[in-house]
Coordinates of C-alpha atoms in Angstrom, one line a residue:
Chain A
M114 CA -6.5 12.7 -29.6
A115 CA -6.2 9.9 -27.2
L116 CA -3.3 11.8 -25.8
L117 CA -5.6 15.1 -25.7
R118 CA -7.8 13.1 -23.8
R119 CA -5.4 11.4 -21.1
Y120 CA -4.0 14.9 -20.6
A121 CA -6.6 18.0 -21.5
L122 CA -8.5 17.4 -17.9
P123 CA -5.2 17.9 -16.1
V124 CA -3.1 20.5 -18.2
V125 CA -6.8 22.9 -17.2
L126 CA -6.6 22.0 -13.7
I127 CA -2.7 23.6 -13.6
V128 CA -3.7 25.9 -15.7
V129 CA -6.3 27.4 -13.7
A130 CA -4.1 26.8 -10.4
L131 CA -1.8 28.9 -11.7
L132 CA -3.6 31.7 -12.6
F133 CA -5.1 31.4 -9.2
P134 CA -3.5 35.1 -7.8
L135 CA -4.5 36.5 -11.0
W136 CA -8.1 35.4 -10.6
N137 CA -8.5 35.9 -7.0
S138 CA -6.7 39.6 -7.0
F139 CA -9.7 40.1 -9.7
L140 CA -12.5 38.5 -6.5
E141 CA -10.5 40.8 -4.0
E142 CA -11.1 44.3 -6.4
T143 CA -14.8 42.4 -7.1
V144 CA -16.5 41.5 -4.4
D145 CA -13.4 42.3 -2.0
V146 CA -13.0 38.0 -1.2
N147 CA -9.1 37.1 -0.5
L148 CA -8.6 33.4 -0.4
M149 CA -4.8 33.5 -0.6
Y150 CA -4.2 32.3 3.0
P151 CA -7.2 29.9 2.7
V152 CA -5.9 28.4 -0.3
I153 CA -2.6 28.4 0.6
V154 CA -3.7 26.0 3.9
I155 CA -6.2 24.0 1.6
T156 CA -3.2 22.9 -0.7
V157 CA -0.8 21.6 2.0
Y158 CA -3.7 19.8 3.2
I159 CA -3.8 18.7 -0.6
M160 CA -0.5 17.7 0.3
L161 CA -0.8 15.4 3.5
A162 CA -3.7 13.3 2.0
L163 CA -1.9 13.2 -1.4
G164 CA 0.5 11.6 1.4
L165 CA -1.6 9.3 3.3
N166 CA -3.3 8.3 0.2
I167 CA 0.3 6.3 -0.5
V168 CA 0.1 4.6 2.6
V169 CA -4.1 3.7 2.7
G170 CA -4.8 4.0 -0.7
F171 CA -2.5 2.4 -2.5
A172 CA -0.6 -0.2 0.1
G173 CA -4.4 -0.9 2.3
L174 CA -2.5 0.0 5.3
L175 CA -4.8 1.7 7.5
D176 CA -2.8 5.0 9.5
L177 CA -4.1 6.6 12.3
G178 CA -1.3 8.3 13.3
F179 CA -0.5 10.3 10.2
V180 CA 0.2 13.8 12.5
A181 CA 3.0 12.2 13.3
F182 CA 5.0 13.5 10.3
Y183 CA 3.6 16.4 9.9
A184 CA 4.6 17.6 13.3
L185 CA 8.0 16.6 12.7
G186 CA 8.4 18.0 9.8
A187 CA 7.3 21.2 11.1
Y188 CA 10.1 20.9 13.9
V189 CA 12.7 20.0 11.6
V190 CA 12.5 23.4 9.8
A191 CA 11.7 25.2 13.5
W192 CA 15.2 23.4 14.6
L193 CA 16.8 24.2 11.2
A194 CA 15.7 28.3 10.3
S195 CA 15.4 30.0 13.4
G196 CA 16.4 31.2 16.9
H197 CA 16.1 28.3 18.8
F198 CA 19.3 27.1 19.3
R199 CA 21.0 30.3 20.8
Q200 CA 23.9 28.1 21.9
V201 CA 25.7 28.2 18.5
S202 CA 25.6 30.3 15.8
V203 CA 25.0 28.5 11.4
A204 CA 24.3 30.6 8.7
F205 CA 23.8 28.8 5.3
G206 CA 21.7 30.8 2.2
T207 CA 19.2 32.3 5.1
T208 CA 17.2 34.9 4.4
A209 CA 17.5 35.7 8.3
T210 CA 20.0 39.0 9.0
S211 CA 19.9 40.7 12.5
I212 CA 19.5 45.1 11.5
T213 CA 23.2 45.4 13.7
G214 CA 24.7 43.3 11.1
E215 CA 26.2 40.9 14.0
E216 CA 25.5 37.1 13.6
V217 CA 22.6 35.7 14.2
P218 CA 22.2 33.0 16.8
G219 CA 20.5 29.9 16.1
I220 CA 20.7 27.4 13.7
H221 CA 19.8 29.3 10.0
L222 CA 19.9 27.2 7.0
S223 CA 18.2 28.1 3.6
F224 CA 14.4 26.8 3.8
W225 CA 15.2 24.9 0.9
L226 CA 17.8 23.1 2.2
V227 CA 15.5 22.0 5.5
L228 CA 13.0 21.0 3.1
V229 CA 14.8 18.4 1.3
L230 CA 16.7 17.4 5.5
A231 CA 12.6 17.3 7.1
G232 CA 11.7 15.1 4.2
A233 CA 15.2 13.0 4.6
F234 CA 14.1 12.8 8.2
T235 CA 10.9 11.7 7.9
A236 CA 11.0 8.9 5.7
L237 CA 13.8 7.8 8.3
C238 CA 11.7 8.0 11.2
G239 CA 8.8 6.3 9.0
V240 CA 11.7 3.4 8.6
I241 CA 12.9 2.9 12.5
I242 CA 8.4 3.4 13.0
G243 CA 7.6 0.8 10.7
A244 CA 10.1 -2.2 10.6
P245 CA 8.9 -3.3 13.6
T246 CA 5.3 -2.7 13.1
L247 CA 4.5 -3.3 9.7
R248 CA 4.1 -7.0 10.4
L249 CA 1.3 -6.8 11.7
R250 CA -2.4 -6.8 9.6
G251 CA -5.1 -4.8 9.8
D252 CA -6.4 -3.2 13.3
Y253 CA -3.3 -4.1 14.8
L254 CA -1.3 -1.9 12.8
A255 CA -4.2 1.1 13.7
I256 CA -3.0 0.9 17.0
V257 CA 0.1 1.4 16.9
T258 CA 0.5 4.3 14.5
L259 CA -2.4 5.7 16.7
G260 CA -0.2 4.9 19.6
F261 CA 2.7 6.6 17.5
G262 CA 0.4 9.9 16.4
E263 CA 0.0 10.6 20.4
I264 CA 3.7 9.7 21.3
I265 CA 5.3 12.5 19.3
P266 CA 3.0 15.5 20.1
R267 CA 3.9 14.4 23.9
F268 CA 7.3 14.4 23.2
F269 CA 7.3 17.8 21.6
Q270 CA 5.5 18.9 24.9
N271 CA 7.5 17.7 27.0
G272 CA 11.0 17.9 25.2
D273 CA 11.8 21.5 27.3
D274 CA 14.3 19.4 29.3
L275 CA 15.9 15.9 28.0
G276 CA 18.5 15.9 30.7
G277 CA 19.0 19.9 30.8
F278 CA 18.7 20.3 27.4
N279 CA 16.2 22.4 26.0
L280 CA 15.2 20.1 22.6
T281 CA 11.6 21.8 21.6
N282 CA 10.9 24.7 24.0
G283 CA 7.7 22.6 25.4
T284 CA 4.1 23.6 25.2
I285 CA 5.4 27.5 24.2
G286 CA 6.9 25.8 21.3
I287 CA 9.4 27.5 18.6
K288 CA 8.6 31.2 17.3
A289 CA 10.0 33.3 15.0
I290 CA 10.8 30.4 12.1
D291 CA 12.2 32.2 9.1
S292 CA 10.8 32.9 5.8
P293 CA 11.9 31.2 2.8
G294 CA 12.9 32.6 0.2
F295 CA 16.5 33.7 -2.5
P296 CA 18.4 36.0 -1.3
F297 CA 20.3 36.4 -4.5
L298 CA 17.5 37.8 -6.8
P299 CA 17.3 41.0 -7.9
D300 CA 16.1 43.8 -5.8
S301 CA 13.2 44.3 -8.3
L302 CA 12.1 41.0 -7.2
S303 CA 12.0 41.2 -3.3
A304 CA 8.3 39.3 -2.9
W305 CA 10.6 36.2 -3.9
Q306 CA 13.5 37.3 -2.1
R307 CA 12.0 36.5 1.0
F308 CA 9.0 35.2 1.2
G309 CA 6.8 38.3 3.4
T310 CA 3.4 38.0 4.9
L311 CA 1.6 40.8 2.5
E312 CA 2.8 39.7 -0.3
L313 CA 1.5 35.5 -0.1
Y314 CA 2.0 35.0 -3.9
P315 CA 5.8 33.3 -3.5
W316 CA 4.2 30.7 -0.9
F317 CA 1.4 29.9 -3.2
Y318 CA 3.5 29.3 -5.9
T319 CA 5.7 27.0 -3.5
I320 CA 3.6 24.5 -1.8
L321 CA 1.3 24.1 -5.4
V322 CA 5.4 23.3 -7.1
M323 CA 5.3 20.9 -3.7
V324 CA 2.0 19.2 -4.5
L325 CA 2.3 18.9 -8.3
V326 CA 5.6 17.3 -7.8
T327 CA 3.6 15.1 -4.9
I328 CA 0.5 14.4 -7.8
Y329 CA 3.6 13.4 -10.1
V330 CA 5.2 11.5 -7.2
N331 CA 1.7 9.5 -7.3
V332 CA 0.7 9.0 -10.5
R333 CA 3.5 7.7 -11.4
L334 CA 3.8 5.3 -8.4
Q335 CA 0.2 3.9 -9.1
D336 CA 1.8 2.2 -12.5
S337 CA 4.4 1.3 -11.8
R338 CA 6.0 -2.5 -10.1
L339 CA 5.8 -0.9 -6.9
G340 CA 2.8 -0.1 -7.2
R341 CA 1.6 -3.4 -8.4
A342 CA 2.8 -5.0 -5.4
W343 CA 1.0 -3.0 -3.2
I344 CA -2.0 -3.2 -5.1
S345 CA -1.3 -7.9 -4.4
V346 CA 0.0 -7.1 -1.0
R347 CA -3.5 -5.2 -0.7
E348 CA -5.5 -8.1 -1.5
D349 CA -3.9 -10.9 -0.4
E350 CA -0.6 -10.5 1.0
T351 CA 0.4 -14.9 0.9
A352 CA -0.1 -15.0 -2.9
A353 CA 1.8 -11.8 -3.0
A354 CA 4.5 -13.0 -0.7
A355 CA 4.4 -16.6 -3.3
M356 CA 5.2 -14.3 -6.1
G357 CA 8.3 -13.4 -4.6
I358 CA 7.5 -10.0 -3.0
N359 CA 8.7 -8.7 0.4
P360 CA 5.2 -8.1 2.1
V361 CA 7.2 -6.5 5.5
T362 CA 9.4 -4.6 1.8
T363 CA 6.7 -3.4 0.1
K364 CA 4.8 -1.5 2.8
L365 CA 7.5 0.3 4.4
W366 CA 8.4 2.1 0.7
A367 CA 4.8 3.2 0.9
Y368 CA 4.9 4.2 4.3
A369 CA 8.5 5.9 4.1
L370 CA 7.4 7.7 1.4
G371 CA 4.0 8.6 2.9
A372 CA 6.0 10.3 5.8
T373 CA 8.2 11.8 3.3
F374 CA 4.9 13.9 2.1
G375 CA 4.4 14.4 5.6
G376 CA 7.3 15.7 6.5
F377 CA 7.2 18.2 3.6
A378 CA 4.0 19.2 4.2
G379 CA 5.1 19.9 8.1
A380 CA 8.1 21.6 7.3
F381 CA 6.7 24.5 4.8
Y382 CA 3.3 24.6 7.5
G383 CA 6.5 25.4 9.8
A384 CA 7.7 28.0 7.6
F385 CA 4.6 29.5 6.7
I386 CA 2.9 29.8 9.9
K387 CA 6.4 30.9 11.8
N388 CA 5.2 28.9 14.8
V389 CA 4.9 25.0 15.7
F390 CA 3.7 24.4 18.9
P391 CA 2.8 20.7 19.8
T392 CA -1.2 21.2 20.7
S393 CA -1.2 22.5 16.6
F394 CA -0.6 17.9 15.9
S395 CA -3.4 17.0 17.7
F396 CA -5.0 13.4 16.9
N397 CA -7.4 15.5 15.3
V398 CA -5.6 16.2 12.4
S399 CA -4.8 12.7 11.8
I400 CA -8.5 11.8 11.7
F401 CA -9.1 14.7 9.5
I402 CA -6.4 13.8 6.6
L403 CA -7.9 10.4 6.5
L404 CA -11.3 11.7 6.2
M405 CA -10.4 13.9 3.4
V406 CA -8.9 9.9 1.5
V407 CA -11.8 7.9 2.4
L408 CA -14.5 11.1 1.7
G409 CA -12.5 11.7 -1.6
G410 CA -11.7 8.3 -2.9
M411 CA -9.2 6.0 -1.8
G412 CA -6.5 5.1 -4.2
N413 CA -7.8 8.1 -7.1
I414 CA -5.6 11.1 -6.9
Y415 CA -8.5 13.2 -8.5
G416 CA -10.9 11.8 -4.9
V417 CA -8.2 12.8 -2.5
I418 CA -7.5 16.1 -3.7
L419 CA -11.0 16.9 -4.4
G420 CA -11.8 15.3 -0.3
A421 CA -8.9 18.0 1.1
I422 CA -10.7 20.7 -0.7
V423 CA -14.4 19.9 0.0
L424 CA -13.2 19.4 3.4
Q425 CA -10.8 22.2 4.5
G426 CA -13.1 24.1 2.6
T427 CA -16.3 23.5 4.9
N428 CA -14.0 24.6 7.9
F429 CA -13.3 27.6 6.5
F430 CA -16.2 28.8 4.2
L431 CA -18.7 26.6 4.8
L432 CA -19.4 26.2 8.4
P433 CA -18.6 29.8 9.4
Q434 CA -21.3 30.5 6.6
I435 CA -23.7 27.9 8.3
K436 CA -23.5 29.5 11.1
T437 CA -24.5 33.0 9.9
W438 CA -27.3 31.7 8.8
V439 CA -28.4 30.2 11.6
N440 CA -27.7 32.3 14.0
S441 CA -30.1 34.8 12.1
I442 CA -32.9 32.7 12.2
G443 CA -31.9 32.4 15.9
E444 CA -32.5 36.5 16.1
A445 CA -35.6 36.2 13.7
V446 CA -37.5 33.9 16.0
G447 CA -36.2 35.1 19.2
N448 CA -34.5 31.7 19.6
Q449 CA -31.5 32.3 22.2
A450 CA -29.9 29.3 22.1
L451 CA -30.0 29.3 17.9
A452 CA -28.7 32.9 17.8
T453 CA -25.7 32.0 19.8
V454 CA -24.7 28.5 18.8
D455 CA -21.6 28.5 17.2
I456 CA -21.2 25.6 14.4
P457 CA -17.8 25.7 13.9
K458 CA -17.1 24.4 17.8
Y459 CA -19.0 21.5 16.4
S460 CA -17.6 20.9 12.9
F461 CA -16.0 17.0 13.9
F462 CA -19.6 16.4 15.1
I463 CA -20.6 17.3 11.4
F464 CA -17.7 16.1 10.1
G465 CA -18.3 12.4 11.6
I466 CA -21.7 12.8 10.2
M467 CA -20.5 13.3 7.2
L468 CA -18.8 10.2 7.2
V469 CA -21.0 7.8 8.3
L470 CA -23.6 8.9 5.6
M471 CA -20.3 8.4 3.2
M472 CA -20.1 5.0 5.0
L473 CA -23.1 3.9 4.5
F474 CA -24.2 4.8 0.7
R475 CA -20.6 5.6 -1.0
P476 CA -18.2 3.6 1.0
E477 CA -15.7 4.0 -2.3
G478 CA -15.6 8.1 -1.8
I479 CA -16.8 10.6 -4.5
I480 CA -14.5 10.2 -6.9
P481 CA -13.7 6.4 -6.7
N482 CA -10.5 4.1 -7.9
R483 CA -11.9 1.2 -9.9
Q484 CA -10.3 -1.5 -7.7
R485 CA -10.8 0.0 -4.6
A486 CA -14.6 0.6 -5.2
E487 CA -14.7 -3.4 -6.0
E488 CA -13.2 -4.4 -2.8
L489 CA -15.6 -2.7 -1.1
H490 CA -18.6 -4.2 -2.7
D491 CA -17.5 -7.6 -2.8
E492 CA -19.8 -9.8 -0.7
T493 CA -17.8 -12.3 -0.8
G494 CA -14.4 -11.1 -0.6
S495 CA -10.8 -12.8 -1.6
G496 CA -9.8 -12.0 2.3
D497 CA -6.6 -13.3 3.8
A498 CA -8.9 -17.0 5.0
M499 CA -6.4 -19.2 4.9
G500 CA -7.9 -21.5 2.0
G501 CA -9.2 -17.8 0.1
A502 CA -11.8 -17.4 -1.4
I503 CA -12.9 -20.2 -4.1
R504 CA -15.5 -19.1 -7.2
A505 CA -16.6 -21.4 -9.5
Chain B
M1217 CA 20.8 -36.1 -6.3
A1218 CA 17.4 -35.7 -6.2
L1219 CA 15.7 -32.0 -6.9
L1220 CA 14.1 -31.7 -3.9
E1221 CA 15.0 -33.8 -0.5
I1222 CA 12.6 -33.6 2.1
E1223 CA 14.2 -35.6 5.9
D1224 CA 11.9 -35.3 8.4
I1225 CA 10.4 -32.4 8.8
H1226 CA 7.9 -31.4 12.1
S1227 CA 5.7 -28.6 11.4
Y1228 CA 3.2 -26.8 13.2
Y1229 CA -0.1 -24.5 13.5
G1230 CA 0.6 -23.4 17.1
H1231 CA 0.4 -26.3 19.7
I1232 CA -0.9 -28.5 16.7
H1233 CA 1.5 -31.0 15.4
A1234 CA 0.8 -31.4 12.3
L1235 CA 3.3 -33.1 10.2
Q1236 CA 5.1 -36.0 12.3
G1237 CA 8.0 -36.2 10.5
V1238 CA 7.6 -36.1 6.8
S1239 CA 10.2 -37.3 4.7
L1240 CA 10.1 -37.5 0.8
T1241 CA 12.4 -37.0 -2.3
V1242 CA 11.3 -35.2 -6.1
E1243 CA 13.7 -36.6 -8.7
E1244 CA 14.4 -33.8 -11.8
G1245 CA 11.8 -34.0 -14.1
E1246 CA 9.0 -36.5 -12.2
I1247 CA 5.1 -35.7 -11.5
V1248 CA 5.2 -36.7 -7.8
T1249 CA 1.9 -37.0 -6.2
L1250 CA 0.7 -36.8 -2.8
I1251 CA -2.6 -38.3 -1.4
G1252 CA -4.1 -38.5 1.7
S1253 CA -7.8 -37.8 3.3
N1254 CA -9.2 -34.3 5.0
G1255 CA -6.6 -33.0 7.3
A1256 CA -3.9 -35.2 6.5
G1257 CA -1.1 -32.5 5.9
K1258 CA -0.8 -32.9 2.3
T1259 CA -1.4 -29.1 2.4
T1260 CA 0.9 -28.3 5.3
T1261 CA 3.5 -30.5 3.3
L1262 CA 3.4 -27.7 0.8
R1263 CA 3.1 -24.9 2.7
S1264 CA 6.3 -26.0 4.6
I1265 CA 8.3 -26.6 1.3
N1266 CA 7.3 -22.7 0.3
G1267 CA 8.4 -21.2 4.0
I1268 CA 4.7 -20.1 4.1
L1269 CA 5.3 -22.3 7.4
P1270 CA 8.7 -23.2 7.6
P1271 CA 8.9 -26.6 9.6
R1272 CA 10.3 -26.5 13.1
E1273 CA 12.6 -29.3 12.6
G1274 CA 13.8 -31.0 10.3
R1275 CA 16.1 -30.5 6.4
I1276 CA 14.5 -29.0 2.8
V1277 CA 17.2 -29.7 0.0
F1278 CA 16.5 -28.1 -2.8
G1279 CA 19.1 -28.3 -5.5
G1280 CA 21.5 -28.8 -3.3
E1281 CA 21.3 -26.2 -1.4
E1282 CA 19.1 -26.0 2.9
I1283 CA 16.0 -24.2 2.1
Q1284 CA 14.4 -24.5 5.3
G1285 CA 13.8 -21.2 6.4
T1286 CA 14.2 -19.2 3.6
P1287 CA 11.3 -16.4 3.3
A1288 CA 8.3 -16.8 1.0
H1289 CA 8.8 -14.2 -1.2
D1290 CA 12.5 -16.3 -1.8
M1291 CA 11.1 -19.6 -2.7
I1292 CA 10.1 -18.1 -6.5
S1293 CA 13.7 -17.1 -7.4
R1294 CA 15.2 -20.2 -6.4
G1295 CA 12.3 -22.4 -8.5
I1296 CA 9.8 -23.2 -6.7
A1297 CA 6.7 -22.0 -7.3
Q1298 CA 3.4 -23.1 -6.4
S1299 CA -0.6 -22.5 -7.8
P1300 CA -1.5 -22.5 -4.2
E1301 CA -5.2 -24.0 -2.4
G1302 CA -8.0 -22.1 -3.4
R1303 CA -6.1 -20.6 -6.2
R1304 CA -5.8 -17.3 -4.8
I1305 CA -5.1 -15.7 -8.3
F1306 CA -5.7 -11.7 -7.6
H1307 CA -9.2 -11.5 -8.3
R1308 CA -9.1 -8.2 -9.1
M1309 CA -6.5 -8.0 -12.0
T1310 CA -7.0 -9.1 -15.2
V1311 CA -5.7 -12.4 -16.9
L1312 CA -3.0 -10.3 -17.9
E1313 CA -2.2 -9.2 -14.8
N1314 CA -2.0 -11.6 -13.0
L1315 CA 0.5 -13.3 -15.2
E1316 CA 2.6 -10.4 -15.1
M1317 CA 2.9 -11.1 -11.2
G1318 CA 4.1 -14.7 -11.6
A1319 CA 6.8 -13.2 -13.6
Y1320 CA 7.6 -10.1 -10.6
H1321 CA 11.4 -11.0 -9.9
R1322 CA 12.1 -11.2 -13.4
N1323 CA 13.6 -8.4 -15.7
D1324 CA 14.1 -10.5 -19.1
R1325 CA 11.3 -8.6 -21.3
A1326 CA 11.9 -11.2 -23.6
G1327 CA 11.8 -14.7 -21.3
I1328 CA 8.9 -13.1 -20.1
R1329 CA 7.4 -12.8 -23.5
E1330 CA 8.2 -16.3 -24.5
D1331 CA 6.5 -17.7 -21.0
M1332 CA 3.9 -16.0 -21.7
D1333 CA 3.0 -17.2 -25.1
R1334 CA 3.7 -20.4 -24.0
V1335 CA 1.1 -20.1 -20.9
F1336 CA -1.2 -19.2 -23.4
E1337 CA -0.3 -22.5 -26.0
L1338 CA -1.0 -24.4 -22.8
F1339 CA -4.3 -22.4 -21.9
P1340 CA -5.6 -21.3 -24.9
R1341 CA -8.9 -19.9 -23.3
L1342 CA -6.6 -17.5 -20.8
R1343 CA -5.4 -15.6 -24.2
E1344 CA -8.9 -14.8 -25.3
R1345 CA -9.6 -13.2 -21.5
I1346 CA -6.4 -11.6 -21.3
K1347 CA -8.2 -8.1 -20.4
Q1348 CA -11.0 -9.5 -18.7
E1349 CA -10.5 -9.0 -14.4
S1350 CA -9.7 -12.7 -13.5
G1351 CA -12.5 -12.5 -10.4
T1352 CA -15.4 -12.5 -12.3
M1353 CA -14.2 -16.1 -14.8
S1354 CA -15.6 -19.4 -13.8
G1355 CA -13.8 -21.8 -11.8
G1356 CA -12.0 -23.7 -14.2
E1357 CA -10.1 -20.6 -16.1
Q1358 CA -9.5 -19.4 -12.8
Q1359 CA -7.2 -22.5 -11.9
M1360 CA -6.0 -22.3 -15.5
L1361 CA -4.7 -18.4 -14.6
A1362 CA -3.1 -20.1 -11.2
I1363 CA -1.7 -22.4 -12.7
G1364 CA -0.2 -20.3 -15.9
R1365 CA 0.7 -17.2 -13.1
A1366 CA 2.5 -20.6 -11.5
L1367 CA 4.2 -21.5 -14.7
M1368 CA 5.6 -17.3 -15.7
S1369 CA 8.2 -17.9 -13.3
R1370 CA 9.5 -20.6 -14.9
P1371 CA 10.0 -23.3 -12.0
K1372 CA 12.2 -26.1 -11.7
L1373 CA 9.8 -27.1 -9.3
L1374 CA 5.7 -26.8 -9.4
L1375 CA 4.3 -27.0 -6.3
L1376 CA -0.2 -27.8 -7.1
D1377 CA -2.3 -27.7 -4.9
E1378 CA -5.9 -29.9 -5.3
P1379 CA -6.0 -28.3 -9.2
S1380 CA -9.3 -30.5 -9.3
M1381 CA -11.2 -28.8 -6.4
G1382 CA -14.2 -27.5 -7.0
L1383 CA -13.6 -28.5 -11.1
A1384 CA -16.0 -30.4 -12.8
P1385 CA -15.1 -33.9 -14.0
V1386 CA -14.8 -33.1 -17.1
L1387 CA -12.5 -29.9 -17.0
V1388 CA -10.6 -32.2 -14.3
E1389 CA -9.6 -34.4 -17.1
R1390 CA -8.5 -31.2 -19.3
I1391 CA -6.6 -29.5 -16.3
F1392 CA -4.4 -33.1 -15.9
D1393 CA -3.4 -33.4 -19.4
I1394 CA -2.4 -29.9 -19.5
I1395 CA 0.1 -30.9 -16.2
K1396 CA 0.8 -33.4 -17.9
D1397 CA 2.3 -31.0 -21.0
I1398 CA 3.8 -29.2 -18.9
N1399 CA 5.9 -31.8 -17.2
R1400 CA 7.0 -33.0 -20.9
Q1401 CA 7.5 -29.6 -21.9
G1402 CA 10.5 -30.3 -18.5
T1403 CA 9.4 -28.7 -15.3
T1404 CA 9.1 -31.2 -12.5
I1405 CA 6.2 -31.0 -10.3
L1406 CA 5.3 -31.9 -6.8
L1407 CA 1.0 -32.7 -7.1
V1408 CA -1.3 -32.6 -3.7
E1409 CA -4.6 -34.2 -4.6
Q1410 CA -7.4 -36.0 -3.2
N1411 CA -8.9 -37.3 -6.4
A1412 CA -6.7 -39.5 -6.3
N1413 CA -7.5 -41.7 -9.1
V1414 CA -6.6 -39.1 -11.7
A1415 CA -4.0 -37.8 -9.6
L1416 CA -2.0 -41.5 -9.8
E1417 CA -3.1 -41.5 -13.6
I1418 CA -0.1 -39.3 -14.2
A1419 CA 2.3 -39.2 -11.7
T1420 CA 5.5 -40.8 -11.8
R1421 CA 5.0 -41.9 -8.0
G1422 CA 3.2 -41.4 -5.1
Y1423 CA 3.1 -40.9 -1.3
V1424 CA 0.0 -41.6 0.8
L1425 CA 0.0 -39.5 3.8
E1426 CA -1.7 -40.5 7.1
T1427 CA -2.3 -38.0 10.3
G1428 CA 0.9 -36.1 9.3
T1429 CA 3.1 -39.7 8.8
I1430 CA 4.0 -40.6 5.3
V1431 CA 2.4 -44.3 5.0
N1432 CA 2.8 -45.5 2.0
E1433 CA 5.5 -44.5 -0.8
A1434 CA 5.6 -46.5 -4.2
P1435 CA 5.2 -45.8 -8.0
A1436 CA 1.7 -44.7 -8.8
A1437 CA 1.0 -47.5 -11.3
Q1438 CA 1.7 -49.9 -8.2
L1439 CA -0.5 -47.5 -6.2
R1440 CA -3.2 -47.9 -8.1
E1441 CA -3.0 -51.2 -7.7
D1442 CA -3.0 -51.5 -3.9
P1443 CA -5.6 -53.1 -2.1
K1444 CA -5.1 -50.3 0.8
V1445 CA -5.6 -47.5 -1.4
R1446 CA -8.0 -49.0 -3.7
E1447 CA -10.6 -49.2 -0.2
A1448 CA -9.5 -46.0 1.3
Y1449 CA -9.0 -43.6 -1.5
L1450 CA -10.3 -44.6 -5.3
G1451 CA -13.6 -45.9 -3.2
E1452 CA -13.6 -49.0 -4.1
I1453 CA -14.8 -51.8 -1.5

């Protein structure tokens, strides 16, 4: 019975998610709505939010530059699975073929291999950035991560002439990224041989599996030794050190793990969109992902997933819908400004208001984490003051 | 050879020269107490020993090895545990979780179980509150938890910082009885205490600290009779 109570909700949710292509095609036939594309993008953001949740929710580090890892992951797939480096011609398990049967220029590795490499690469970057900066606490860390999130897209923007070497193709970005796929499958499974742009469900299942892995890792981490160490470092770094926990290594684990998932999501997104530009990885994206974590409930996995769905859903459906409503009201009353206002343009204004309201009325998020909620509602706080809090 | 030997350490908070050449020894099996008024450097001495505030000069030898400069998080596996000033338990963890944190660096399940039972024997109150969130307990219970948590690492040397702070007199007596029991079971203790009366009652030896230097050292019984100590720290004229 206890087992049922514990697993019932997750199992139901997973089944609903697995059957999504089915009910999506039902929706398409009956009300002519195809949710496939938005749902794939939302799922990418769920993965990003869950990655950031490890950093912000579990370890309590304020990271304002998470987009950097997302960008790095996307560029790894652009480098290793496109015709960008035409000086060489390397192919391994790729879906890319040329009509003439000649060798395709560029590096074309199997997406699955690139995915692993992207995760490893961003983890390494996380360690390199984190090792010197995670000695900082609170605001200082936020500033450093903010800078890092700005530097990386800037680097991609200007990386088209590194001593004559074109690494990133500048503002134009890298185009025509190879599709994932399993070329060895029989022709009856052609949608899976090479993921296309018409049949999107292989993309959906790929990102769904990736998210499920992320959720599994999140759940396991929460109850792990490392998870306990994160809670203690979050609460009192000095006391944690007195327990034999190295605060820097502990925080570094969170940072590197978060970076890995950011890299995975970036690699998938790069392959899905097929083009990467520096401008897709602006500071806004970092804030957007952070907003998902905060809105949903820092440290609570359900909350973070819900936060991602709510915010991206607002972006995709609610704002355009509000625009139509406001515009038709404007037309009805003959107000030119209302009739033409472009609501989605003000999305960050609206998200800003949402965040302020959230902080005022429910700072722990929609579905809060128990300990986090108490930290936020604690008037005295344990803090990190020299003497710590004394409660008699 | 002494278990802990501190030779002429100097520690600073920024430019403030807080410890100006402190030397002391703790023999195995002793309870040594460090008394002195506010700001004398008692807590600073403990912070210097456990690596939170590494001394700029001087040597700290523990079990024959120099440990000054060892990071704080490595001290516990060397056998030094502490119940810090203001207790610093993890308020949002339960009693059980706090005790588990004390054994964080250990892997021997059976040994941890054993030490947990020992802590519960010393502090039956903690067993009653095992699932309670520790921040909601009374000050005395939190102090018990802080000491219990430190014992969970099975330390050779236990550093206690102001265990009487903020407690009712009757509770202070009980806590100090238990500290004596812990010592009898074989743990060496370095006790920092403002309440010199109770500290000198259970200690073997005592050091008197004044503005960053040791001004007196003697067996506890002798310090209790010292007229200067009586006047300055025991509240007698």
